[in-house]
Amino acid sequence: MSDPRWDPLFEDLEHQFAAEREAEHGQLAAETERLRVARLGLRDRLLAAGTGARVTIEDRSGGAHRLRLEAVGADWVAGRADEPAGLLIARIDAVDGVVFAAADRQRSIGAVDDDPLRARMGFGFVLRVLARRRAHIALGLVRGGRVSGTPARAGADHVDVAIHDAGSSPRGSEVRQVRTLAFRAIAWVRTAARGDVGLI
């Protein structure tokens, strides 16, 4: 038969044990979350921010682009730009910084829901789509400067661009030269028409 004098002591011990177990569980959950956030890459942050998020992309050439996110690929991010209007596709390796709108910053560290197909679409894939559609594009270079023309073909790590005036044909005498640019030299690609990149 139990002694009722010990009941308060046992109740107190049970409460202490429950509180310690809850605190330990909370610490474990906090540590798990810290580890998850520590593993996030910039691509993950942009992906988690989601379509429609407002960001300013700062590229290696010193440019800043205010965008509404449209898509994130294997190594690029695309968004609608306000000035000048059009679709801008930036190589993530050429991004120095991102300023998230206040409403999107917390969401950018959330869980990532990645599209496996888009996760395999690299920068070269985007340039090959633009070449097939014979889209007139502007390219911002990492070291500064811009190139304007039509991508003729894209290899594994480079693209041939036929340099010509906007509105002219990328054939014959209209083409001033063809430049071959390594992907690593390109910070971003801009096209006036969103439909030029059918995957977005």
Short mmCIF file of C-alpha atoms in Angstrom, two decimals:
data_model
loop_
_atom_site.label_atom_id
_atom_site.label_comp_id
_atom_site.label_asym_id
_atom_site.label_seq_id
_atom_site.Cartn_x
_atom_site.Cartn_y
_atom_site.Cartn_z
CA MET A 1 0.00 0.00 0.00
CA SER A 2 1.43 3.40 -1.04
CA ASP A 3 2.04 6.24 1.35
CA PRO A 4 0.09 9.36 0.23
CA ARG A 5 2.85 11.56 1.64
CA TRP A 6 5.08 10.55 -1.30
CA ASP A 7 2.49 11.40 -4.00
CA PRO A 8 3.51 15.08 -4.34
CA LEU A 9 7.18 14.06 -4.72
CA PHE A 10 6.38 11.51 -7.44
CA GLU A 11 4.14 14.01 -9.25
CA ASP A 12 6.92 16.60 -9.11
CA LEU A 13 9.43 14.09 -10.51
CA GLU A 14 7.02 13.16 -13.32
CA HIS A 15 6.56 16.86 -14.23
CA GLN A 16 10.33 17.43 -14.20
CA PHE A 17 10.90 14.38 -16.40
CA ALA A 18 8.19 15.50 -18.86
CA ALA A 19 9.62 19.05 -18.97
CA GLU A 20 13.17 17.77 -19.57
CA ARG A 21 11.96 15.41 -22.30
CA GLU A 22 10.06 18.28 -23.97
CA ALA A 23 13.09 20.59 -23.72
CA GLU A 24 15.34 17.89 -25.20
CA HIS A 25 12.86 17.30 -28.02
CA GLY A 26 12.77 21.06 -28.69
CA GLN A 27 16.57 21.26 -28.76
CA LEU A 28 16.74 18.31 -31.14
CA ALA A 29 14.15 19.88 -33.44
CA ALA A 30 16.02 23.22 -33.38
CA GLU A 31 19.33 21.51 -34.18
CA THR A 32 17.71 19.54 -37.02
CA GLU A 33 16.33 22.79 -38.45
CA ARG A 34 19.73 24.51 -38.15
CA LEU A 35 21.35 21.63 -40.05
CA ARG A 36 18.68 21.75 -42.75
CA VAL A 37 19.14 25.50 -43.24
CA ALA A 38 22.94 25.08 -43.23
CA ARG A 39 22.64 22.73 -46.23
CA LEU A 40 20.58 25.16 -48.34
CA GLY A 41 22.24 26.52 -51.45
CA LEU A 42 21.31 29.77 -53.20
CA ARG A 43 19.38 27.76 -55.79
CA ASP A 44 17.36 26.16 -52.97
CA ARG A 45 16.55 29.58 -51.50
CA LEU A 46 15.34 30.91 -54.86
CA LEU A 47 13.33 27.74 -55.48
CA ALA A 48 11.70 27.89 -52.04
CA ALA A 49 10.81 31.58 -52.49
CA GLY A 50 8.57 30.38 -55.32
CA THR A 51 7.02 31.68 -58.49
CA GLY A 52 5.96 35.29 -58.16
CA ALA A 53 8.46 36.17 -55.43
CA ARG A 54 10.02 39.62 -55.81
CA VAL A 55 13.81 39.64 -55.78
CA THR A 56 16.67 41.84 -56.83
CA ILE A 57 19.49 39.82 -58.38
CA GLU A 58 22.94 41.37 -58.08
CA ASP A 59 25.30 39.94 -60.71
CA ARG A 60 29.09 39.80 -60.91
CA SER A 61 29.27 42.63 -63.43
CA GLY A 62 27.77 44.97 -60.84
CA GLY A 63 24.27 44.97 -62.34
CA ALA A 64 21.08 44.75 -60.27
CA HIS A 65 17.91 43.27 -61.77
CA ARG A 66 14.49 43.59 -60.11
CA LEU A 67 12.54 40.46 -61.01
CA ARG A 68 9.38 38.53 -60.29
CA LEU A 69 10.54 34.90 -60.19
CA GLU A 70 9.26 32.60 -62.92
CA ALA A 71 11.44 29.47 -62.72
CA VAL A 72 14.63 27.96 -61.33
CA GLY A 73 16.61 25.43 -63.36
CA ALA A 74 19.68 23.34 -62.62
CA ASP A 75 22.04 26.33 -62.64
CA TRP A 76 19.90 29.34 -63.59
CA VAL A 77 17.06 31.48 -62.33
CA ALA A 78 14.53 33.27 -64.54
CA GLY A 79 12.22 36.14 -63.82
CA ARG A 80 10.14 38.86 -65.43
CA ALA A 81 11.98 42.14 -65.36
CA ASP A 82 10.29 45.52 -65.11
CA GLU A 83 13.05 47.63 -66.65
CA PRO A 84 13.64 46.85 -69.43
CA ALA A 85 10.62 44.63 -69.83
CA GLY A 86 11.22 41.00 -70.72
CA LEU A 87 12.47 37.75 -69.29
CA LEU A 88 15.91 37.65 -67.65
CA ILE A 89 17.73 34.36 -67.12
CA ALA A 90 20.72 34.63 -64.76
CA ARG A 91 23.37 31.99 -64.22
CA ILE A 92 23.32 31.22 -60.49
CA ASP A 93 27.14 31.00 -60.45
CA ALA A 94 27.23 34.61 -61.69
CA VAL A 95 24.93 35.88 -58.92
CA ASP A 96 26.75 37.77 -56.16
CA GLY A 97 23.69 38.50 -54.06
CA VAL A 98 19.92 38.38 -53.81
CA VAL A 99 17.65 40.83 -52.04
CA PHE A 100 14.36 39.13 -51.21
CA ALA A 101 11.21 41.16 -50.62
CA ALA A 102 10.40 41.08 -46.90
CA ALA A 103 7.35 38.86 -47.50
CA ASP A 104 9.47 36.31 -49.42
CA ARG A 105 12.62 36.15 -47.26
CA GLN A 106 11.22 33.74 -44.63
CA ARG A 107 9.62 31.57 -47.31
CA SER A 108 13.03 31.28 -49.03
CA ILE A 109 14.36 29.08 -46.21
CA GLY A 110 11.35 26.77 -46.31
CA ALA A 111 11.16 23.24 -47.62
CA VAL A 112 12.03 22.89 -51.29
CA ASP A 113 9.63 21.26 -53.75
CA ASP A 114 11.84 20.66 -56.79
CA ASP A 115 10.60 19.71 -60.26
CA PRO A 116 12.91 16.82 -61.27
CA LEU A 117 12.67 17.71 -64.96
CA ARG A 118 13.55 21.38 -64.47
CA ALA A 119 16.30 20.41 -62.01
CA ARG A 120 18.08 18.71 -64.95
CA MET A 121 17.68 21.68 -67.33
CA GLY A 122 21.00 23.48 -67.39
CA PHE A 123 21.93 26.87 -68.82
CA GLY A 124 22.95 25.21 -72.11
CA PHE A 125 19.46 23.75 -72.45
CA VAL A 126 17.95 27.24 -72.20
CA LEU A 127 20.36 28.61 -74.82
CA ARG A 128 19.58 25.71 -77.18
CA VAL A 129 15.85 26.49 -76.88
CA LEU A 130 16.58 30.15 -77.69
CA ALA A 131 18.74 29.09 -80.68
CA ARG A 132 15.99 26.81 -82.04
CA ARG A 133 13.48 29.66 -81.79
CA ARG A 134 15.96 32.10 -83.35
CA ALA A 135 15.22 34.54 -80.56
CA HIS A 136 16.99 37.88 -80.46
CA ILE A 137 18.71 38.14 -77.08
CA ALA A 138 20.98 40.40 -75.07
CA LEU A 139 23.71 38.85 -72.96
CA GLY A 140 25.34 40.56 -69.98
CA LEU A 141 28.95 39.56 -69.54
CA VAL A 142 30.54 38.83 -66.16
CA ARG A 143 33.41 41.25 -66.85
CA GLY A 144 31.02 43.97 -67.99
CA GLY A 145 29.64 44.83 -71.39
CA ARG A 146 26.81 43.38 -73.40
CA VAL A 147 26.38 41.37 -76.56
CA SER A 148 23.22 41.43 -78.66
CA GLY A 149 22.23 38.95 -81.33
CA THR A 150 20.82 35.50 -82.02
CA PRO A 151 22.26 32.31 -80.58
CA ALA A 152 23.24 30.06 -83.48
CA ARG A 153 24.19 26.95 -81.50
CA ALA A 154 25.03 26.02 -77.93
CA GLY A 155 27.56 23.40 -76.90
CA ALA A 156 28.28 21.86 -73.52
CA ASP A 157 29.92 25.00 -72.11
CA HIS A 158 29.71 27.70 -74.80
CA VAL A 159 27.37 29.39 -77.24
CA ASP A 160 27.84 30.90 -80.72
CA VAL A 161 26.04 34.23 -81.04
CA ALA A 162 25.40 35.89 -84.41
CA ILE A 163 25.87 39.61 -83.74
CA HIS A 164 23.38 41.80 -85.61
CA ASP A 165 21.03 44.71 -85.02
CA ALA A 166 17.66 44.12 -83.38
CA GLY A 167 14.99 43.72 -86.01
CA SER A 168 17.43 42.54 -88.69
CA SER A 169 17.84 38.97 -89.87
CA PRO A 170 20.60 36.81 -88.37
CA ARG A 171 21.68 35.80 -91.88
CA GLY A 172 24.18 36.93 -94.49
CA SER A 173 25.35 40.53 -94.57
CA GLU A 174 23.21 41.48 -91.55
CA VAL A 175 25.54 39.49 -89.30
CA ARG A 176 28.58 41.56 -88.32
CA GLN A 177 30.38 38.66 -86.64
CA VAL A 178 29.80 35.43 -84.76
CA ARG A 179 31.15 35.35 -81.20
CA THR A 180 31.71 32.16 -79.26
CA LEU A 181 31.18 32.80 -75.55
CA ALA A 182 31.90 30.44 -72.68
CA PHE A 183 28.94 30.07 -70.32
CA ARG A 184 31.18 31.17 -67.43
CA ALA A 185 31.62 34.54 -69.20
CA ILE A 186 27.85 35.17 -69.26
CA ALA A 187 26.07 36.67 -66.24
CA TRP A 188 22.59 36.79 -67.76
CA VAL A 189 20.49 36.48 -70.90
CA ARG A 190 17.52 38.71 -71.63
CA THR A 191 14.78 38.11 -74.18
CA ALA A 192 11.92 40.48 -74.84
CA ALA A 193 9.30 37.76 -75.27
CA ARG A 194 8.60 35.27 -72.48
CA GLY A 195 7.41 32.78 -75.13
CA ASP A 196 10.98 32.59 -76.55
CA VAL A 197 11.74 30.15 -73.73
CA GLY A 198 8.90 27.64 -73.93
CA LEU A 199 9.91 25.75 -70.78
CA ILE A 200 9.13 28.67 -68.46
#
